[in-house]
Amino acid sequence: MDTRGRLLGNRYELLVPLASGGMGRVWRARDTLLERPVAVKVLRSEFTGDATFRARFRAEAQHTAALLHPNIASVFDYGELEEDGERLAYLVMELVEGESLSDLLERVGRLDPARTLDIVRQTAAALAAAHAAGVVHRDVKPGNVLVGTDGVVKITDFGIAWSASSVALTGTGQVVGTAQYLSPEQAAGGKATPASDVYALGAVAYECLTGRRAFDGENSVQVALKQIREQPAPLPADIPTGLRGVVERAMAKDPAARYPDGASLCEAVEEVTRSGGTAPIRGTGRTGTAVLPLPPVAGGAAPVPPPAPAGTAGNRARGLGPLLIGAVAALVAVGVLVSLLATVSDDPGGQASPSTTTATATEPPAVDVVADDYLSRPVEQVQAELVADGLQVQLEPGTTEEVAPGQVTAVSPEGALAPGTVVTVSYAVVPVDNGGDNGNDGGGNGNEGGGNGNEGGGNGRGNGHGNGKDDD
């Protein structure tokens, strides 16, 4: 139903549609009481009868209204009403004159390091405010980052944000977000944390600097698996060292190796900005220690996550894997060296003496693997245990409804295995939305040809983003 010219709540006159998608439509509107331009997001009538959708819509209003920050698009009002037998829900937001970052990238390709740093700094500052308030955005992406004509950057669309004080609006293990910017732990069905928002913003920075997404594919599941298993292509050679380090750390696969939250990322970006983009990476996490990811294990086996900052039993447990691997490697090296020395005579020429006794290396004991011992357990625990036993681990995610996301579904081979054997550990993940609707479907202030739209080209002036998470 076209509501152009309609007066919502006897106050907000809908003028021009800016974006439309799965959940609703965004309008440029006029607040007739205060005589100011605003952006109004109207939930589609087919969803207003669903209590869950209405609760999620109200949660967006509540989350955003509680966040007062110059880099967060403000929420002014929320309403629900019934007119002519139709039930409507709407959200009134600040109208940002400008364009979404997604439209900007589509228009110019890639951004220079200085502008990228400025956009990331302002967005990280907004996330810092959200994280300090206990809110995780969960859908940071270019479509939800608004670049004003005055240079001010604002993040918007807290439609699927998670708050420590709110009731869960998604089912257990349900994955929400946009696949191209989804953190590995979210893609595996884990809970989003402030570090998950950091990963997403790192992926946004990567796209700004390269003009392409870090991971893409034919469907959302394929992209999500890449988030879990693959590393993005290296950044261009012309990217300054300091900025390169910030992006790489923000996109670390292990959350413990990233900046822990928006404040830490913002601090790192400001340091790089002050140095002209060449500042070395320092420990800007809460412990003051930078944690670097381990390189991939040869043969395609998954790397062991680096230890998290000390302070919890769980963190200490995660640190055992790398230590045990190092110990095993050292023992093997010593054994090989002893074996070589035993076959060499005292002859200066280094020739083996006929009278020299050759030492025989002791065969390391086999590792007994019983698949049933690992099924339906968290994949991280199983991986750590197998690696600690001297085996290599190849992770194989797959979709299933039989076990919860992140839990092991199969282990092979099993039996008495020689140390160093590659063991394939299969675990469950959940299909995710690839953002087809997700970025531009009437959330917040879209960019669809003027004003606040985020879909459909034009100059896209305004609060560009979308909520379209209709499968969330």
Coordinates of C-alpha atoms in Angstrom, one line a residue:
M1 CA 0.0 0.0 0.0
D2 CA 1.5 3.4 -1.0
T3 CA 1.4 5.7 2.0
R4 CA 2.9 8.7 0.2
G5 CA 1.5 12.0 1.8
R6 CA 0.2 10.0 4.7
L7 CA 0.4 11.6 8.2
L8 CA 1.6 9.0 10.8
G9 CA 0.6 9.6 14.3
N10 CA -0.9 13.0 13.3
R11 CA 2.6 14.3 13.1
Y12 CA 4.9 12.7 10.5
E13 CA 4.2 13.4 6.8
L14 CA 5.7 10.8 4.5
L15 CA 7.2 12.5 1.4
V16 CA 9.6 10.4 -0.7
P17 CA 10.5 6.7 -0.4
L18 CA 14.2 6.1 0.1
A19 CA 14.5 2.4 0.4
S20 CA 12.4 -0.7 0.4
G21 CA 13.0 -4.3 1.3
G22 CA 11.8 -7.4 3.1
M23 CA 10.8 -5.9 6.4
G24 CA 9.7 -2.4 5.5
R25 CA 10.3 0.9 3.8
V26 CA 12.2 4.1 4.7
W27 CA 10.8 7.5 3.9
R28 CA 12.1 11.0 3.8
A29 CA 9.5 12.7 6.0
R30 CA 8.6 16.0 7.7
D31 CA 7.9 16.4 11.4
T32 CA 4.9 18.8 11.2
L33 CA 5.1 19.6 14.9
L34 CA 8.8 20.7 15.0
E35 CA 9.0 21.5 11.3
R36 CA 12.1 19.5 10.6
P37 CA 13.1 16.8 8.1
V38 CA 13.3 13.2 9.5
A39 CA 13.6 9.7 8.3
V40 CA 10.8 7.3 9.0
K41 CA 11.1 3.5 8.8
V42 CA 7.7 1.9 8.5
L43 CA 7.4 -1.8 9.2
R44 CA 5.5 -3.7 6.5
S45 CA 1.9 -4.4 7.3
E46 CA 2.3 -8.1 6.8
F47 CA 4.8 -8.2 9.7
T48 CA 3.0 -5.9 12.2
G49 CA 0.7 -8.8 13.2
D50 CA 3.7 -10.8 14.3
A51 CA 4.6 -10.2 17.9
T52 CA 8.3 -11.1 17.4
F53 CA 8.7 -8.7 14.5
R54 CA 7.1 -5.9 16.5
A55 CA 9.3 -6.7 19.5
R56 CA 12.4 -6.6 17.3
F57 CA 11.3 -3.3 15.9
R58 CA 10.8 -1.9 19.3
A59 CA 14.1 -3.2 20.4
E60 CA 15.8 -1.3 17.6
A61 CA 14.2 1.9 18.9
Q62 CA 15.1 1.2 22.5
H63 CA 18.7 0.2 21.7
T64 CA 19.4 3.2 19.5
A65 CA 17.5 5.7 21.7
A66 CA 19.7 4.7 24.6
L67 CA 22.9 5.5 22.6
L68 CA 23.7 9.1 22.6
H69 CA 26.8 9.7 20.4
P70 CA 27.7 12.0 17.5
N71 CA 28.5 9.0 15.3
I72 CA 25.2 7.1 15.9
A73 CA 22.1 8.2 14.0
S74 CA 19.6 9.3 16.6
V75 CA 16.1 7.9 17.2
F76 CA 13.5 10.5 17.9
D77 CA 10.2 8.6 18.2
Y78 CA 8.5 5.2 17.9
G79 CA 4.8 4.4 17.3
E80 CA 2.3 1.7 16.7
L81 CA -1.2 2.5 15.5
E82 CA -4.3 1.0 13.8
E83 CA -6.0 2.9 11.0
D84 CA -8.7 1.6 8.7
G85 CA -8.2 -2.0 10.0
E86 CA -4.5 -1.8 9.2
R87 CA -1.8 -2.0 11.9
L88 CA 1.4 0.0 11.5
A89 CA 4.6 0.4 13.4
Y90 CA 7.1 3.1 12.6
L91 CA 10.4 4.4 13.8
V92 CA 11.4 8.1 13.4
M93 CA 15.1 8.8 13.0
E94 CA 17.6 11.5 12.3
L95 CA 17.9 12.3 8.6
V96 CA 21.5 12.2 7.6
E97 CA 22.2 14.2 4.4
G98 CA 24.8 12.3 2.6
E99 CA 25.2 8.7 1.4
S100 CA 25.9 5.3 2.7
L101 CA 29.4 3.9 2.6
S102 CA 28.2 1.2 0.2
D103 CA 27.0 3.8 -2.2
L104 CA 30.2 5.7 -1.9
L105 CA 32.3 2.6 -2.6
E106 CA 30.1 1.8 -5.6
R107 CA 30.7 5.3 -6.9
V108 CA 34.4 5.6 -6.4
G109 CA 35.7 2.1 -6.1
R110 CA 38.3 2.2 -3.3
L111 CA 39.2 4.8 -0.8
D112 CA 42.6 6.2 0.1
P113 CA 44.2 5.2 3.4
A114 CA 43.6 8.6 5.0
R115 CA 39.8 8.6 4.3
T116 CA 39.6 5.0 5.3
L117 CA 41.2 5.7 8.6
D118 CA 38.8 8.6 9.2
I119 CA 35.7 6.5 8.5
V120 CA 36.9 3.6 10.6
R121 CA 37.9 5.9 13.5
Q122 CA 34.4 7.5 13.6
T123 CA 32.6 4.1 13.2
A124 CA 34.8 2.5 15.9
A125 CA 34.0 5.5 18.2
A126 CA 30.3 4.7 17.7
L127 CA 30.8 1.1 18.5
A128 CA 32.8 2.0 21.6
A129 CA 29.8 3.9 22.9
A130 CA 27.5 0.9 22.1
H131 CA 29.8 -1.6 23.6
A132 CA 30.2 0.5 26.8
A133 CA 26.4 0.4 27.0
G134 CA 26.4 -3.4 26.7
V135 CA 25.0 -3.3 23.1
V136 CA 26.5 -5.4 20.3
H137 CA 25.5 -4.2 16.8
R138 CA 25.9 -7.6 15.0
D139 CA 25.4 -6.1 11.5
V140 CA 28.2 -3.6 10.8
K141 CA 28.5 -3.2 7.1
P142 CA 29.0 -0.4 4.5
G143 CA 25.2 -0.1 4.0
N144 CA 24.8 0.7 7.7
V145 CA 27.6 3.3 7.8
L146 CA 26.4 6.7 6.7
V147 CA 28.8 9.3 5.4
G148 CA 27.4 12.8 5.7
T149 CA 28.1 15.7 3.4
D150 CA 29.8 17.4 6.3
G151 CA 32.2 14.5 6.7
V152 CA 30.6 13.1 9.9
V153 CA 30.1 9.4 9.9
K154 CA 27.2 7.8 11.6
I155 CA 26.3 4.1 12.2
T156 CA 22.7 3.1 12.0
D157 CA 20.4 0.1 12.0
F158 CA 20.5 -1.6 15.4
G159 CA 17.6 -3.8 14.3
I160 CA 19.3 -7.0 15.2
A161 CA 21.5 -5.6 18.0
W162 CA 22.0 -7.7 21.1
S163 CA 21.9 -6.2 24.5
A164 CA 22.9 -7.8 27.8
S165 CA 19.8 -6.4 29.3
S166 CA 17.3 -7.5 26.6
V167 CA 15.3 -10.6 26.1
A168 CA 16.6 -12.8 23.2
L169 CA 14.7 -12.2 20.0
T170 CA 16.3 -15.0 18.0
G171 CA 16.3 -18.8 18.5
T172 CA 19.2 -20.6 20.1
G173 CA 22.0 -21.1 17.5
Q174 CA 20.3 -18.8 15.0
V175 CA 22.8 -16.9 12.9
V176 CA 22.0 -13.2 12.1
G177 CA 23.9 -10.7 10.2
T178 CA 25.3 -10.3 6.7
A179 CA 27.5 -13.1 5.5
Q180 CA 30.3 -10.9 3.9
Y181 CA 30.9 -9.2 7.2
L182 CA 30.0 -12.0 9.6
S183 CA 32.7 -13.0 12.1
P184 CA 33.9 -16.6 12.1
E185 CA 32.4 -17.2 15.5
Q186 CA 29.0 -16.0 14.4
A187 CA 29.3 -18.0 11.2
A188 CA 29.9 -21.1 13.3
G189 CA 26.7 -20.3 15.4
G190 CA 28.5 -18.8 18.3
K191 CA 27.4 -15.7 20.3
A192 CA 28.3 -12.3 19.0
T193 CA 30.6 -10.1 21.2
P194 CA 32.1 -6.7 20.8
A195 CA 35.1 -8.4 19.1
S196 CA 32.6 -9.7 16.5
D197 CA 31.7 -6.0 15.7
V198 CA 35.5 -5.3 15.4
Y199 CA 35.8 -8.1 12.9
A200 CA 33.0 -6.7 10.8
L201 CA 34.5 -3.2 10.8
G202 CA 37.8 -4.7 9.9
A203 CA 36.1 -6.3 6.9
V204 CA 34.6 -2.9 6.0
A205 CA 38.0 -1.3 6.2
Y206 CA 39.4 -4.1 3.9
E207 CA 36.7 -3.3 1.4
C208 CA 37.4 0.4 1.5
L209 CA 41.1 -0.2 0.9
T210 CA 40.8 -2.8 -1.9
G211 CA 37.5 -2.0 -3.5
R212 CA 36.3 -5.6 -3.0
R213 CA 34.9 -7.7 -0.2
A214 CA 37.3 -9.8 1.7
F215 CA 35.1 -12.9 1.1
D216 CA 32.4 -13.5 -1.5
G217 CA 30.7 -16.4 -3.1
E218 CA 27.7 -17.8 -4.9
N219 CA 25.6 -18.0 -1.7
S220 CA 25.6 -17.1 1.9
V221 CA 26.6 -20.5 3.2
Q222 CA 29.7 -20.5 0.9
V223 CA 30.7 -17.1 2.1
A224 CA 30.2 -18.1 5.8
L225 CA 32.4 -21.1 5.4
K226 CA 35.1 -18.9 3.9
Q227 CA 34.8 -16.6 6.9
I228 CA 35.6 -19.6 9.1
R229 CA 38.3 -21.4 7.0
E230 CA 40.1 -18.9 4.7
Q231 CA 42.3 -15.9 4.9
P232 CA 41.5 -12.9 2.7
A233 CA 43.9 -11.9 -0.1
P234 CA 46.7 -9.6 1.0
L235 CA 46.0 -5.9 1.1
P236 CA 47.5 -3.8 -1.7
A237 CA 51.2 -3.1 -1.4
D238 CA 50.6 0.7 -1.1
I239 CA 48.8 0.4 2.2
P240 CA 50.9 1.9 5.0
T241 CA 52.3 -0.6 7.5
G242 CA 50.4 0.7 10.6
L243 CA 47.0 0.7 8.8
R244 CA 47.7 -2.8 7.3
G245 CA 48.4 -4.1 10.8
V246 CA 45.2 -2.7 12.3
V247 CA 43.1 -4.3 9.6
E248 CA 44.8 -7.6 9.8
R249 CA 44.5 -7.7 13.6
A250 CA 40.8 -6.6 13.5
M251 CA 40.1 -9.5 11.1
A252 CA 41.9 -12.2 13.1
K253 CA 40.0 -15.5 13.1
D254 CA 40.4 -15.9 16.8
P255 CA 38.4 -13.3 18.8
A256 CA 41.1 -13.3 21.5
A257 CA 43.6 -12.1 18.9
R258 CA 41.5 -9.1 17.8
Y259 CA 41.0 -5.7 19.5
P260 CA 38.5 -6.6 22.2
D261 CA 36.0 -3.8 21.5
G262 CA 35.4 -0.6 19.6
A263 CA 37.3 1.5 22.1
S264 CA 40.5 -0.5 21.6
L265 CA 40.1 -0.4 17.8
C266 CA 39.5 3.4 17.9
E267 CA 42.6 3.9 20.0
A268 CA 44.7 1.9 17.6
V269 CA 43.3 3.8 14.6
E270 CA 44.0 7.2 16.3
E271 CA 47.6 6.2 16.9
V272 CA 48.0 5.2 13.3
T273 CA 46.4 8.5 12.2
R274 CA 48.8 10.5 14.4
S275 CA 51.7 8.8 12.8
G276 CA 50.6 9.2 9.3
G277 CA 49.7 5.6 8.9
T278 CA 53.0 4.1 9.7
A279 CA 52.7 3.5 13.5
P280 CA 53.7 0.0 14.5
I281 CA 51.1 -2.2 16.1
R282 CA 51.2 -2.0 19.9
G283 CA 49.2 -4.0 22.4
T284 CA 46.0 -2.0 22.6
G285 CA 43.9 -4.6 24.2
R286 CA 42.9 -4.7 27.8
T287 CA 46.1 -6.6 28.7
G288 CA 48.3 -4.3 26.7
T289 CA 49.7 -7.3 24.7
A290 CA 49.2 -7.8 21.0
V291 CA 48.3 -11.4 20.2
L292 CA 49.4 -12.5 16.7
P293 CA 47.6 -15.4 14.9
L294 CA 49.6 -18.5 14.1
P295 CA 50.3 -19.3 10.4
P296 CA 48.3 -22.1 8.8
V297 CA 49.6 -25.6 9.5
A298 CA 51.1 -27.4 6.4
G299 CA 48.8 -29.8 4.7
G300 CA 45.7 -27.8 5.2
A301 CA 45.2 -28.5 8.9
A302 CA 43.5 -25.8 10.8
P303 CA 45.8 -23.6 12.9
V304 CA 45.5 -23.7 16.6
P305 CA 44.0 -20.5 18.0
P306 CA 46.5 -18.3 19.8
P307 CA 46.1 -18.1 23.6
A308 CA 43.7 -15.5 24.9
P309 CA 45.0 -12.8 27.3
A310 CA 45.7 -14.4 30.7
G311 CA 43.2 -14.0 33.5
T312 CA 40.7 -16.8 33.2
A313 CA 40.9 -20.6 33.4
G314 CA 39.4 -20.8 29.9
N315 CA 42.2 -18.5 28.6
R316 CA 44.9 -20.6 30.3
A317 CA 43.4 -23.8 28.8
R318 CA 43.4 -22.3 25.3
G319 CA 47.1 -21.6 25.8
L320 CA 48.0 -25.2 26.4
G321 CA 47.6 -26.3 22.7
P322 CA 50.4 -24.2 21.2
L323 CA 52.7 -25.0 24.2
L324 CA 52.2 -28.7 23.7
I325 CA 52.7 -28.5 20.0
G326 CA 56.0 -26.6 20.7
A327 CA 57.1 -29.2 23.1
V328 CA 56.3 -32.1 20.7
A329 CA 58.1 -30.3 17.9
A330 CA 61.2 -29.7 20.2
L331 CA 61.3 -33.4 21.2
V332 CA 61.1 -34.6 17.6
A333 CA 63.8 -32.2 16.6
V334 CA 66.1 -33.4 19.4
G335 CA 65.4 -37.1 18.5
V336 CA 66.3 -36.4 14.9
L337 CA 69.5 -34.6 15.9
V338 CA 70.6 -37.5 18.2
S339 CA 69.9 -40.0 15.5
L340 CA 72.0 -38.1 13.0
L341 CA 74.9 -37.6 15.5
A342 CA 74.9 -41.3 16.3
T343 CA 75.6 -42.2 12.6
V344 CA 78.5 -39.9 12.2
S345 CA 82.1 -41.0 13.2
D346 CA 84.7 -39.0 15.0
D347 CA 86.5 -38.9 11.6
P348 CA 87.2 -35.2 10.7
G349 CA 85.9 -35.9 7.3
G350 CA 82.5 -36.7 8.7
Q351 CA 82.4 -40.2 7.1
A352 CA 80.5 -42.9 9.0
S353 CA 82.8 -45.3 10.8
P354 CA 82.2 -49.0 10.2
S355 CA 82.5 -49.5 14.0
T356 CA 79.9 -46.8 14.8
T357 CA 76.7 -48.1 16.4
T358 CA 73.6 -46.5 14.8
A359 CA 71.0 -45.4 17.3
T360 CA 67.4 -46.4 16.6
A361 CA 64.8 -43.7 17.4
T362 CA 62.0 -44.9 19.6
E363 CA 58.7 -44.9 17.8
P364 CA 56.3 -42.5 19.5
P365 CA 53.2 -44.2 20.9
A366 CA 50.0 -44.2 18.8
V367 CA 47.1 -42.0 19.7
D368 CA 43.8 -43.8 20.3
V369 CA 40.9 -41.9 18.8
V370 CA 37.3 -42.9 19.5
A371 CA 34.9 -40.8 17.5
D372 CA 32.0 -41.2 19.9
D373 CA 34.1 -39.5 22.6
Y374 CA 34.0 -36.2 20.7
L375 CA 30.5 -36.1 19.2
S376 CA 28.1 -33.3 20.2
R377 CA 31.0 -31.4 21.9
P378 CA 32.2 -27.9 21.2
V379 CA 34.5 -28.0 18.2
E380 CA 37.1 -25.8 19.9
Q381 CA 37.5 -28.2 22.8
V382 CA 37.8 -31.2 20.5
Q383 CA 40.4 -29.5 18.3
A384 CA 42.5 -28.5 21.3
E385 CA 42.4 -32.0 22.7
L386 CA 43.4 -33.7 19.5
V387 CA 46.2 -31.2 18.9
A388 CA 47.5 -31.7 22.4
D389 CA 47.6 -35.4 21.7
G390 CA 50.0 -34.7 18.8
L391 CA 47.5 -34.9 15.9
Q392 CA 46.7 -32.4 13.2
V393 CA 43.2 -31.2 12.8
Q394 CA 41.3 -30.3 9.6
L395 CA 38.0 -28.6 10.4
E396 CA 35.0 -29.3 8.1
P397 CA 31.9 -27.2 8.8
G398 CA 28.5 -28.3 7.5
T399 CA 24.8 -27.5 7.9
T400 CA 22.7 -29.8 10.0
E401 CA 19.8 -29.7 12.4
E402 CA 20.8 -32.7 14.4
V403 CA 23.1 -30.9 16.7
A404 CA 23.6 -27.3 17.8
P405 CA 25.9 -25.0 15.8
G406 CA 29.5 -25.2 16.8
Q407 CA 29.2 -28.9 18.0
V408 CA 31.1 -31.8 16.5
T409 CA 29.1 -34.1 14.1
A410 CA 31.9 -36.5 13.0
V411 CA 35.6 -37.4 13.6
S412 CA 37.6 -39.4 11.2
P413 CA 39.8 -41.5 11.0
E414 CA 39.6 -43.2 14.3
G415 CA 41.5 -46.0 16.0
A416 CA 45.2 -46.1 16.8
L417 CA 46.7 -43.2 14.9
A418 CA 50.3 -42.2 14.5
P419 CA 51.3 -38.8 15.9
G420 CA 51.0 -36.1 13.2
T421 CA 48.0 -37.8 11.5
V422 CA 45.5 -35.3 10.1
V423 CA 42.1 -35.9 11.7
T424 CA 39.0 -34.4 10.1
V425 CA 36.6 -32.9 12.6
S426 CA 33.2 -32.1 11.1
Y427 CA 30.9 -29.6 13.0
A428 CA 27.6 -27.9 12.5
V429 CA 27.0 -24.4 11.2
V430 CA 23.8 -22.6 10.4
P431 CA 22.9 -21.1 7.0
V432 CA 23.0 -17.3 7.1
D433 CA 21.4 -14.5 5.2
N434 CA 23.8 -13.2 2.5
G435 CA 22.5 -9.7 2.8
G436 CA 20.3 -9.7 -0.3
D437 CA 17.6 -8.0 1.6
N438 CA 19.7 -7.4 4.6
G439 CA 21.4 -4.2 3.6
N440 CA 18.8 -2.2 1.9
D441 CA 15.3 -3.2 2.9
G442 CA 13.9 -0.3 4.7
G443 CA 16.0 -0.2 7.7
G444 CA 16.8 3.1 9.3
N445 CA 17.6 5.5 6.6
G446 CA 18.3 3.7 3.3
N447 CA 19.9 5.1 0.2
E448 CA 17.7 4.6 -2.7
G449 CA 17.9 7.6 -4.9
G450 CA 17.9 10.5 -2.5
G451 CA 17.5 11.4 1.1
N452 CA 18.0 8.4 3.3
G453 CA 17.9 5.5 0.8
N454 CA 20.3 2.7 0.4
E455 CA 18.9 0.9 -2.6
G456 CA 18.4 1.7 -6.2
G457 CA 21.2 4.1 -7.1
G458 CA 20.7 7.8 -7.5
N459 CA 22.9 10.0 -5.4
G460 CA 21.4 8.3 -2.3
R461 CA 21.4 11.3 -0.1
G462 CA 20.8 10.4 3.5
N463 CA 20.6 7.7 6.1
G464 CA 21.4 4.7 4.0
H465 CA 20.9 1.4 5.4
G466 CA 18.4 -1.4 5.6
N467 CA 16.9 -3.7 8.0
G468 CA 15.6 -6.4 5.8
K469 CA 16.6 -9.2 8.1
D470 CA 13.3 -11.0 7.5
D471 CA 14.8 -14.4 8.2
D472 CA 16.5 -13.3 11.4

